Tab-separated table of C-alpha atoms in Angstrom:
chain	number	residue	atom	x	y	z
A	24	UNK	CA	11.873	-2.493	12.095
A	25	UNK	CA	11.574	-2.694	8.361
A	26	UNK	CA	9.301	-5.534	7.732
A	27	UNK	CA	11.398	-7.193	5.573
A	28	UNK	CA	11.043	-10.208	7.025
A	29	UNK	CA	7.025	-10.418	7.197
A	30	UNK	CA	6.616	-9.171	3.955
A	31	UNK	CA	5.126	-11.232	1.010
A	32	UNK	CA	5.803	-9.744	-1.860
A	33	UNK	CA	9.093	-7.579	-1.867
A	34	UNK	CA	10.905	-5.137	-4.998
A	35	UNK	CA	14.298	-4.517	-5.136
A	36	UNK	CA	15.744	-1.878	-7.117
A	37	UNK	CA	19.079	-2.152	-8.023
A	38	UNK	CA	21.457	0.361	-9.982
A	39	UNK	CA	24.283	0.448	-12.885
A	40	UNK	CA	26.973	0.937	-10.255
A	41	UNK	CA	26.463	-2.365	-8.616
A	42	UNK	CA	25.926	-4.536	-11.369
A	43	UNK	CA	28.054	-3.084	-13.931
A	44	UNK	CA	31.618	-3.175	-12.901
A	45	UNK	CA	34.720	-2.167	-15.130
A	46	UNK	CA	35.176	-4.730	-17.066
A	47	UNK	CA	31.624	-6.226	-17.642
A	48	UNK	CA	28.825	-7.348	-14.770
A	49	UNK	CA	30.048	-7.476	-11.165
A	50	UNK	CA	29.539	-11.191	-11.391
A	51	UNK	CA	31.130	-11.559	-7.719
A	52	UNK	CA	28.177	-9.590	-6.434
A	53	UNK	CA	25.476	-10.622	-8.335
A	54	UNK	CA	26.362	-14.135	-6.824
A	55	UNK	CA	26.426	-13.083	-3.310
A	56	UNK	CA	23.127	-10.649	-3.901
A	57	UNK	CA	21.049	-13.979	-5.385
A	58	UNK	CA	22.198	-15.936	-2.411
A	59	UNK	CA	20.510	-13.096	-0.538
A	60	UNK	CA	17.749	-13.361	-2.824
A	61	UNK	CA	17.540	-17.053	-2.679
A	62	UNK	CA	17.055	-16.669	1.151
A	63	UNK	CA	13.861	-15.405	0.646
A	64	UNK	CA	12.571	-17.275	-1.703
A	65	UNK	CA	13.333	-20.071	0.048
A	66	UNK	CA	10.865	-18.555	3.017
A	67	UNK	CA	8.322	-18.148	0.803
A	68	UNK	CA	8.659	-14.892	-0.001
A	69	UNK	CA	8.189	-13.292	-3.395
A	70	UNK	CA	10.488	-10.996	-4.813
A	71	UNK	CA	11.146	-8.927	-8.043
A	72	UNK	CA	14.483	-6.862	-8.992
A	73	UNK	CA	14.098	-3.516	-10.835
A	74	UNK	CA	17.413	-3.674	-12.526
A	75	UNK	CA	19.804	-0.463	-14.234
A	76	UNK	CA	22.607	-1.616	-16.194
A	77	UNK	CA	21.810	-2.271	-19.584
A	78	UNK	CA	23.172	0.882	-20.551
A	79	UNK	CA	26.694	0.860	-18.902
A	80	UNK	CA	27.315	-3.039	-20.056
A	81	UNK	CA	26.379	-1.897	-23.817
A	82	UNK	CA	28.272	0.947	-23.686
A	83	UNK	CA	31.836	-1.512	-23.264
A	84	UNK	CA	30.173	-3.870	-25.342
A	85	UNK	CA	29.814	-1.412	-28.059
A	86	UNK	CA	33.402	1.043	-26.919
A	87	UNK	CA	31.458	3.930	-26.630
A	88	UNK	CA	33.591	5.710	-23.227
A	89	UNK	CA	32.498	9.315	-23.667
A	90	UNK	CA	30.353	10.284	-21.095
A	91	UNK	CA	27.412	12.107	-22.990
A	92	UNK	CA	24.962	10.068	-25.522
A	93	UNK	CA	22.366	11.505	-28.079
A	94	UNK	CA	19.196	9.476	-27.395
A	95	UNK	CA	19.827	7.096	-29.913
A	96	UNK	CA	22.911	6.523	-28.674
A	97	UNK	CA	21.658	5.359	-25.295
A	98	UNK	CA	19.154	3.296	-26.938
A	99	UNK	CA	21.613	1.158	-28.785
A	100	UNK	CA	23.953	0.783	-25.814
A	101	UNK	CA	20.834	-0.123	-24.169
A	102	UNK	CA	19.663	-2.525	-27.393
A	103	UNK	CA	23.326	-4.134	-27.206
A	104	UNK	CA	23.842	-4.503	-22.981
A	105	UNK	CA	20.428	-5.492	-22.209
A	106	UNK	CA	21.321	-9.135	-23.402
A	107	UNK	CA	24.432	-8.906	-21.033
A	108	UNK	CA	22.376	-8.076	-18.256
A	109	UNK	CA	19.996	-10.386	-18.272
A	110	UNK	CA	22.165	-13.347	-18.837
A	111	UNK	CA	24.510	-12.306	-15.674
A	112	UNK	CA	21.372	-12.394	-13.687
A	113	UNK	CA	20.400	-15.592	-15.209
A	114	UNK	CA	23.921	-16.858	-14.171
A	115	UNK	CA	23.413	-15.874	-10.524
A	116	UNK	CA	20.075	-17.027	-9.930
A	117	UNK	CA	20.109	-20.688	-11.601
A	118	UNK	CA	22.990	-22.081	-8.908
A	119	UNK	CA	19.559	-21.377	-6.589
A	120	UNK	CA	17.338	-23.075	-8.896
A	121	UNK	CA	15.487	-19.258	-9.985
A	122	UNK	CA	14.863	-18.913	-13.019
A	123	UNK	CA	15.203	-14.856	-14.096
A	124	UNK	CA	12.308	-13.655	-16.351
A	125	UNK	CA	13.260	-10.314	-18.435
A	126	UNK	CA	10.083	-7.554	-18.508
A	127	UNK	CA	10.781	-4.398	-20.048
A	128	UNK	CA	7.789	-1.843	-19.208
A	129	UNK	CA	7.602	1.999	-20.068
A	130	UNK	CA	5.667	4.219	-17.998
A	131	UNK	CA	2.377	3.275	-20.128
A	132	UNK	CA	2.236	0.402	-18.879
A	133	UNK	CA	1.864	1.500	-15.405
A	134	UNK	CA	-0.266	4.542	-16.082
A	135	UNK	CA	-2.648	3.324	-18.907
A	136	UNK	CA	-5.494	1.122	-17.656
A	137	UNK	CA	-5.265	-1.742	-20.899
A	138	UNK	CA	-1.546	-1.927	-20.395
A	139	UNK	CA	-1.202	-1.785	-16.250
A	140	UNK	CA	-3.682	-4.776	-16.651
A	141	UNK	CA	-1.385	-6.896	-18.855
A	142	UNK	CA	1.167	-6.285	-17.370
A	143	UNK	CA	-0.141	-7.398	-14.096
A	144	UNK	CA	-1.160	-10.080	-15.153
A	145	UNK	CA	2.345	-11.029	-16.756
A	146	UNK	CA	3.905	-10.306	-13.580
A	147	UNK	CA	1.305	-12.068	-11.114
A	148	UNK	CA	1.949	-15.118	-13.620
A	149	UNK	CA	5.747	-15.277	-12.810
A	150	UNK	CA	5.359	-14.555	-9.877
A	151	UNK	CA	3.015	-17.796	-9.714
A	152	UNK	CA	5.277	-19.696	-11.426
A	153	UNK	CA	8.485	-19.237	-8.743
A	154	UNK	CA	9.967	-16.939	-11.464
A	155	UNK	CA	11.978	-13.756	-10.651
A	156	UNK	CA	10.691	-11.012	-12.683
A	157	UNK	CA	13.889	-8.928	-13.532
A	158	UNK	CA	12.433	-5.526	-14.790
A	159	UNK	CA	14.094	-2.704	-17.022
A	160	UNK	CA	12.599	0.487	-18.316
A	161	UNK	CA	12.267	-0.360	-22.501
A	162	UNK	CA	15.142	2.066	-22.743
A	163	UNK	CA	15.232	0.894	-26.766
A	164	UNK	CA	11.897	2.478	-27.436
A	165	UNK	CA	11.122	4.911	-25.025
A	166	UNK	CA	11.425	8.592	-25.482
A	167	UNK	CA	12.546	11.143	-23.543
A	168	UNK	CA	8.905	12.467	-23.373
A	169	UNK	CA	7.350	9.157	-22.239
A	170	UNK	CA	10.178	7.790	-19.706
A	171	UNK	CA	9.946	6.985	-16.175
A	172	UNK	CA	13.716	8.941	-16.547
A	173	UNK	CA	14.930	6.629	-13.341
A	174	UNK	CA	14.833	2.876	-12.044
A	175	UNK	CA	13.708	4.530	-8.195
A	176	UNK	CA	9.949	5.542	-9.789
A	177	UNK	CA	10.035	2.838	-11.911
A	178	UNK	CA	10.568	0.481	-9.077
A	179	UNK	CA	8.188	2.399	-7.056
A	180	UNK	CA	5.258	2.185	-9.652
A	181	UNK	CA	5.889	-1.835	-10.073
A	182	UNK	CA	5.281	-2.142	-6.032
A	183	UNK	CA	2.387	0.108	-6.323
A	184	UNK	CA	1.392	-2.369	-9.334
A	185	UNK	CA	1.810	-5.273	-7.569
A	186	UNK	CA	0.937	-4.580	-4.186
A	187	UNK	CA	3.991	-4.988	-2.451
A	188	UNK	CA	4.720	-4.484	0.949
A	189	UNK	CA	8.204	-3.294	0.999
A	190	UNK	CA	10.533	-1.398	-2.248
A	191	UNK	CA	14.001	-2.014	-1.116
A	192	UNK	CA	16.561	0.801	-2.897
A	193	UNK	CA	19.730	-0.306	-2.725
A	194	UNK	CA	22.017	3.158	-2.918
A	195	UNK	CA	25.610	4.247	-2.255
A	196	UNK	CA	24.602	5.592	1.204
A	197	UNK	CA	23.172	4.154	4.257
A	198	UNK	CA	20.060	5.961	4.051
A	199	UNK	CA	18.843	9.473	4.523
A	200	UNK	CA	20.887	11.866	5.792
A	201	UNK	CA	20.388	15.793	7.510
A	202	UNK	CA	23.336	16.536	5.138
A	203	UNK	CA	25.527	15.117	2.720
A	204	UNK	CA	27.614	12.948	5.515
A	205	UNK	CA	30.693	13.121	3.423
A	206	UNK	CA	31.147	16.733	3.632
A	207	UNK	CA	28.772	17.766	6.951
A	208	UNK	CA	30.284	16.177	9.747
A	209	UNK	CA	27.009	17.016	11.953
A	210	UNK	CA	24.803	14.731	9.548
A	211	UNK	CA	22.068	12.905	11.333
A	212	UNK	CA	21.034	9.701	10.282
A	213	UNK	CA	16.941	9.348	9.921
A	214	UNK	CA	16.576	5.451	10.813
A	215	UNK	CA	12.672	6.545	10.360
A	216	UNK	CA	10.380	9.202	8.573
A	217	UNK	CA	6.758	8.637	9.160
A	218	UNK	CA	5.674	12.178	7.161
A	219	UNK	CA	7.222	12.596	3.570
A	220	UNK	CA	7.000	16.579	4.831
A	221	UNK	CA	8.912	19.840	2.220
A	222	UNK	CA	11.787	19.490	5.027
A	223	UNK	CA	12.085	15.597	4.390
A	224	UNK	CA	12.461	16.649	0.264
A	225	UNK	CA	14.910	19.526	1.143
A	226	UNK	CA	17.356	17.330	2.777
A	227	UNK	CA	17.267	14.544	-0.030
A	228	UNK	CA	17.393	17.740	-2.695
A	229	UNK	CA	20.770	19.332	-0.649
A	230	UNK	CA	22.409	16.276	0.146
A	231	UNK	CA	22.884	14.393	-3.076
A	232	UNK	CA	23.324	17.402	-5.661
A	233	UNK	CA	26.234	18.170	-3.521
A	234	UNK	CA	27.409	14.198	-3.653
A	235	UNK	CA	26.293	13.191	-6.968
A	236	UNK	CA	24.670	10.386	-5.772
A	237	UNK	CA	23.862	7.991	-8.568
A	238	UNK	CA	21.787	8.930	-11.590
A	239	UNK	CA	18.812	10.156	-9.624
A	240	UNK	CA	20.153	11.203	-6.525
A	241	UNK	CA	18.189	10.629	-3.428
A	242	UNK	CA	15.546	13.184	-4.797
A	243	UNK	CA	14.243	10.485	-6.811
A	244	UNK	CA	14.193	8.003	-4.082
A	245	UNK	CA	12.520	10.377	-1.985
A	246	UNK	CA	9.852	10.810	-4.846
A	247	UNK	CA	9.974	6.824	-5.009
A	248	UNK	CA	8.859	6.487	-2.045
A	249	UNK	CA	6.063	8.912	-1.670
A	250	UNK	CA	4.515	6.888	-4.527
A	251	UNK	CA	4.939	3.540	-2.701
A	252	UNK	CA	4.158	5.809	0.799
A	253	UNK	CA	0.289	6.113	-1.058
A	254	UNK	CA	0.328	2.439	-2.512
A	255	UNK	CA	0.483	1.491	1.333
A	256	UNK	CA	4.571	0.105	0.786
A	257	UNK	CA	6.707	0.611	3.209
A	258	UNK	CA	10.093	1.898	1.496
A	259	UNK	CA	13.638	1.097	2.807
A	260	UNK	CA	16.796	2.933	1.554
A	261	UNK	CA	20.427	1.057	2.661
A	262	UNK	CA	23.791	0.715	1.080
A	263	UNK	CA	24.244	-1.705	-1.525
A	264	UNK	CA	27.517	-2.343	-2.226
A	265	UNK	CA	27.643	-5.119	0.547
A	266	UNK	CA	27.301	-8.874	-0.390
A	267	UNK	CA	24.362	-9.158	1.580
A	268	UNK	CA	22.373	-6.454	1.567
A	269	UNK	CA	18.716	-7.709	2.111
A	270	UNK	CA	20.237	-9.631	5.265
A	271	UNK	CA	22.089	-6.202	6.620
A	272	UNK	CA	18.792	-4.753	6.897
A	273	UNK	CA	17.618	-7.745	9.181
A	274	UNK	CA	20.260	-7.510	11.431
A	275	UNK	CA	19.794	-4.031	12.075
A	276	UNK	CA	22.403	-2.239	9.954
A	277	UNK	CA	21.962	1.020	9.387
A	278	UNK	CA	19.367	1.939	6.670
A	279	UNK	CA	16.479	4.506	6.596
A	280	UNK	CA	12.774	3.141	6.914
A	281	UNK	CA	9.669	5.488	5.436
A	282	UNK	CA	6.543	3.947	6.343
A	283	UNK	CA	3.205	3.562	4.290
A	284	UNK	CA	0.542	6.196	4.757
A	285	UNK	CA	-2.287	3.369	4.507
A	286	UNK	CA	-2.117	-0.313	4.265
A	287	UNK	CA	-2.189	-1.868	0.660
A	288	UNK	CA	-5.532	-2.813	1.021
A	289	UNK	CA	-6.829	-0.156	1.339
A	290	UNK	CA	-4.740	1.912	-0.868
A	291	UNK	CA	-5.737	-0.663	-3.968
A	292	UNK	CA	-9.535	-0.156	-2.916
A	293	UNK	CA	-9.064	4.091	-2.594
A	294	UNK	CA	-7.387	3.624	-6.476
A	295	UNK	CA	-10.450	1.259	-7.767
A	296	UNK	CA	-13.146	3.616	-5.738
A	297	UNK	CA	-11.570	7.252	-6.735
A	298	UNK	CA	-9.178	6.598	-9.927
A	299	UNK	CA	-10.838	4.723	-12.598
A	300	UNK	CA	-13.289	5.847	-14.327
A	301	UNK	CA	-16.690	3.467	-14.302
A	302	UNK	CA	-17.342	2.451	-18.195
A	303	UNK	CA	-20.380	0.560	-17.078
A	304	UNK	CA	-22.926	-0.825	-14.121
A	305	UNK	CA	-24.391	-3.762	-12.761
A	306	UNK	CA	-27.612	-3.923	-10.868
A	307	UNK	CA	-27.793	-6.693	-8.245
A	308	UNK	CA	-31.122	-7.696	-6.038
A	309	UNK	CA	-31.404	-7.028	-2.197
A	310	UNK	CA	-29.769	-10.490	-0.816
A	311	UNK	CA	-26.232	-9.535	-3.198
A	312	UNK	CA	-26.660	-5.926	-1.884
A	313	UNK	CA	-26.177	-7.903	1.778
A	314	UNK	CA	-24.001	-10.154	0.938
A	315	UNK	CA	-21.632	-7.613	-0.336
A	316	UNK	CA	-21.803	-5.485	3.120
A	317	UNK	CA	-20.309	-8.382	4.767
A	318	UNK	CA	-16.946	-8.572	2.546
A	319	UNK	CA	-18.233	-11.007	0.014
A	320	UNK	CA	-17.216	-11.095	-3.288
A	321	UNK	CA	-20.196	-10.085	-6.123
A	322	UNK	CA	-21.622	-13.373	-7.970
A	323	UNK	CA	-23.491	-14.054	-10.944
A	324	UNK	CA	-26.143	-15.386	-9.545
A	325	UNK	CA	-27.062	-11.766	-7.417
A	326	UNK	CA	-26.462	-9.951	-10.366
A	327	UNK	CA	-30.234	-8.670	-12.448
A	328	UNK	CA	-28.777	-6.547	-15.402
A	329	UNK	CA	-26.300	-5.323	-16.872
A	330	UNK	CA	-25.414	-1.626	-17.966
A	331	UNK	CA	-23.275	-0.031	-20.693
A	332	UNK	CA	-20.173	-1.742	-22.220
A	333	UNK	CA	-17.239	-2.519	-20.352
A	334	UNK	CA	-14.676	-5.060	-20.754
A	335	UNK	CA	-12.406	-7.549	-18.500
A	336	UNK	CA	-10.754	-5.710	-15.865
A	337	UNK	CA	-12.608	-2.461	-16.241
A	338	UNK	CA	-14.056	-0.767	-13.426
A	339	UNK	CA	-17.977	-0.775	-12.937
A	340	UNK	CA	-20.290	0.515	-10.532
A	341	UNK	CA	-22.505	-1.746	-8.397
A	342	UNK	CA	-25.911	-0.372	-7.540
A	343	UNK	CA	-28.905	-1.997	-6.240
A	344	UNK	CA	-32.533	-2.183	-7.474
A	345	UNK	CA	-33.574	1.335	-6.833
A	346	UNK	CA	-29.812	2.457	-8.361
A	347	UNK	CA	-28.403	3.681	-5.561
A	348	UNK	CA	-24.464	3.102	-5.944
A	349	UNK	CA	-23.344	0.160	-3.750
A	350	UNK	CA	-19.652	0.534	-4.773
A	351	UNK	CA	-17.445	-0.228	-7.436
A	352	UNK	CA	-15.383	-2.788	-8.580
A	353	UNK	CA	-13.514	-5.017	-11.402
A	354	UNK	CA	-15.528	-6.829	-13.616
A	355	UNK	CA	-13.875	-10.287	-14.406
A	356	UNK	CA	-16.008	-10.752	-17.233
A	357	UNK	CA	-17.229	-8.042	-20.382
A	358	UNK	CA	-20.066	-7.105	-20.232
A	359	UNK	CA	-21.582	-9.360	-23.088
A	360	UNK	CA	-20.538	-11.714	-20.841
A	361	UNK	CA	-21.537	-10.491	-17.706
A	362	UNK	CA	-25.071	-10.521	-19.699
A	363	UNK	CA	-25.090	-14.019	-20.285
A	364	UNK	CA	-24.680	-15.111	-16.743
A	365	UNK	CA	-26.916	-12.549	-14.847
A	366	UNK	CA	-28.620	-14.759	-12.293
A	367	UNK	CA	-26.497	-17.653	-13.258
A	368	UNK	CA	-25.100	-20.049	-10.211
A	369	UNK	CA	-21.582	-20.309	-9.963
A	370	UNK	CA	-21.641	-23.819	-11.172
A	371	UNK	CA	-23.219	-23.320	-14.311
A	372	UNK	CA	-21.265	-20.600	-16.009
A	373	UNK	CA	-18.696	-22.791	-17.057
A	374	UNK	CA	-21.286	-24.334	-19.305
A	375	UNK	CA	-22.593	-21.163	-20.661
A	376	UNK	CA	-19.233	-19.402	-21.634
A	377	UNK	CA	-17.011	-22.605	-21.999
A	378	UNK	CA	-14.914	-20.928	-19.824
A	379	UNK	CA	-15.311	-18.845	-15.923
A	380	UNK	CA	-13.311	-16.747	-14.235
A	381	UNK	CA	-14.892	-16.928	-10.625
A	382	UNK	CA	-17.336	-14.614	-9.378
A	383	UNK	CA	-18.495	-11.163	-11.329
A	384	UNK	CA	-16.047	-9.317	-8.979
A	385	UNK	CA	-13.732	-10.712	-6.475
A	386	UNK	CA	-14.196	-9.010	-2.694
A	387	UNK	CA	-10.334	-7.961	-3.228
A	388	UNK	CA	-11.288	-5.758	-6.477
A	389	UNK	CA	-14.570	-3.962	-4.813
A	390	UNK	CA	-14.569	-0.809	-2.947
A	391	UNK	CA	-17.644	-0.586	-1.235
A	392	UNK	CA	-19.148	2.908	-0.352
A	393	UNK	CA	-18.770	3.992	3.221
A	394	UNK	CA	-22.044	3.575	3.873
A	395	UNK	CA	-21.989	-0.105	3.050
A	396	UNK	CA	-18.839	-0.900	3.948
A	397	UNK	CA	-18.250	-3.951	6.671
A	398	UNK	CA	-17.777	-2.766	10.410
């Protein structure tokens, strides 16, 4: 079982091969893939496409054929096809009623703090709005020092972003294989790997640098998913070049499922607790100390000071009276702010700021020690 099906928020990651075809974008099967797109949507199920393919349309678009470019080179192809991709996904989507939204990241904006925060905001937003976020890497800027280098991580780092619970890779194989299938005749299929163990990467490594699988190979989408593995994503690997491929893996065809080490939950608390860096504190009396023990979220009103200078969306640790640490969190307010409306009730920040973003920190963005975690 994949999970496809129960999951809310879902990232598909498409390559060049199936949306580029010879003589421009494979419109025939983007139209059948938004259908299958579509079909979730319509279920109420929110889904983002990590889509290749600005470089092979710009390449036609600007006759380039030989094989190797100079970095520049890819960057204009990727300047000049980007356009083309976007509006062939714009053409399959609107028969649906979707509405495609271009975002181009590079890997800053998944690894720095400032930038991960804008852009997920940007993509919680569309998401919000019934939008499908159709993301590239920034192919036009990026260097080769600074790139994500394939669409697998990329896709893999925008689940972990936005706490999805499955990355769908669409490939030219079924799955993971023992052995490159197409020249080991005794090549198992692995419908399931629970452990992402050296043997696991061994197979991926053998079998695709003997196929040439794609750009990455299935290396990368083995590395792809040990990312989403730790964001708690469950990652699915199937053929793509079928109309329907999202639908294939519901009716059991053959794909490869490697399951999440923890749940999402948990894996967004483990980042906040054990990956950010505190730039700040806030000290909150006994009956917040409680509250918080029982999966509350922090408010104004419990909080009695405020320590250092953070800002918006920065993590901060929560410690009672005697400053013993509580847990940690993200503050929804800076800390000049946070100042204002120590003490404050809910209802009356509004009045102090002119503006409130809900409670200091939301239950979802705190990571309470063990010690005070809920039972």
């Amino acid at each position: 079982m994949s999970g496809l099906a129960q999951a809310k928020r879902v990232v598909v990651k498409v390559g060049s091969a199936l949306v580029a075809g010879p003589d421009g974008p494979d419109r025939a099967w983007l139209a059948a893939f938004a259908a299958d797109l579509a079909r979730l949507n319509a279920r109420g199920q929110q889904v983002l496409v990590v889509s290749s393919g600005a470089v092979a349309l710009g390449r036609r678009r600007l006759s380039i054929s030989r094989k190797a470019l100079t970095l520049p080179e890819k960057q204009a192809c990727a300047a000049a096809g980007q356009s083309a991709l976007m509006r062939a996904w714009e053409e399959a989507l609107e028969p649906h009623g979707l509405a495609a939204a271009q975002v181009l990241l590079t890997r800053d904006d998944t690894e720095v703090r400032r930038r991960w925060l804008n852009a997920h905001a940007t993509l919680s937003t569309l998401l919000a709005l019934g939008c499908v976020p159709v993301i590239n890497e920034n192919d036009t800027v990026v260097t080769e020092e600074i790139r994500y280098g394939d669409n697998d991580r990329l896709a893999a780092r925008v689940a972990q972003m936005i706490g999805a619970d499955v990355l769908v890779l669409l490939s030219d194989i079924d799955g993971l294989y023992t052995a490159d299938p197409r020249h080991d005749p005794d090549a198992r299929h692995l419908a399931r790997v629970s452990h992402l163990t050296a043997e696991i990467e061994a197979m991926a490594g053998g079998a695709n640098a003997r196929a040439g699988v794609g750009t990455g190979g299935m290396a990368t989408k083995i590395a792809a998913a040990r990312i989403a593995q730790g964001a708690g994503c469950t990652t699915v690997i199937t053929l793509g070049r079928r109309p329907s491929p999202l639908a294939a893996i519901e009716d059991g065809e053959t794909a490869t499922v490697i399951e999440p080490s923890v749940s999402v939950a948990a894996a967004y608390k483990a980042w906040i607790a054990g990956s950010l860096a505190p730039s700040g504190a806030v000290v909150v009396d006994a009956g917040a100390a409680r509250a918080l023990s029982t999966g509350k979220s922090l408010l104004a009103a419990g909080v009695r000071a405020v320590q250092g200078r953070f800002g918006k969306g920065d993590a901060v640790r929560v410690v009672d009276e005697a400053g013993l640490e509580i847990g940690r969190g993200l503050a929804r307010y800076d800390a000049a702010d946070a100042e204002k409306i120590c003490g404050l009730k809910s209802d009356a920040i509004e009045a102090m700021l002119g503006f409130t973003s809900g409670p200091l920190i939301h239950a979802d963005d705190l990571a309470l020690t063990p010690t005070r975690a809920p039972a």
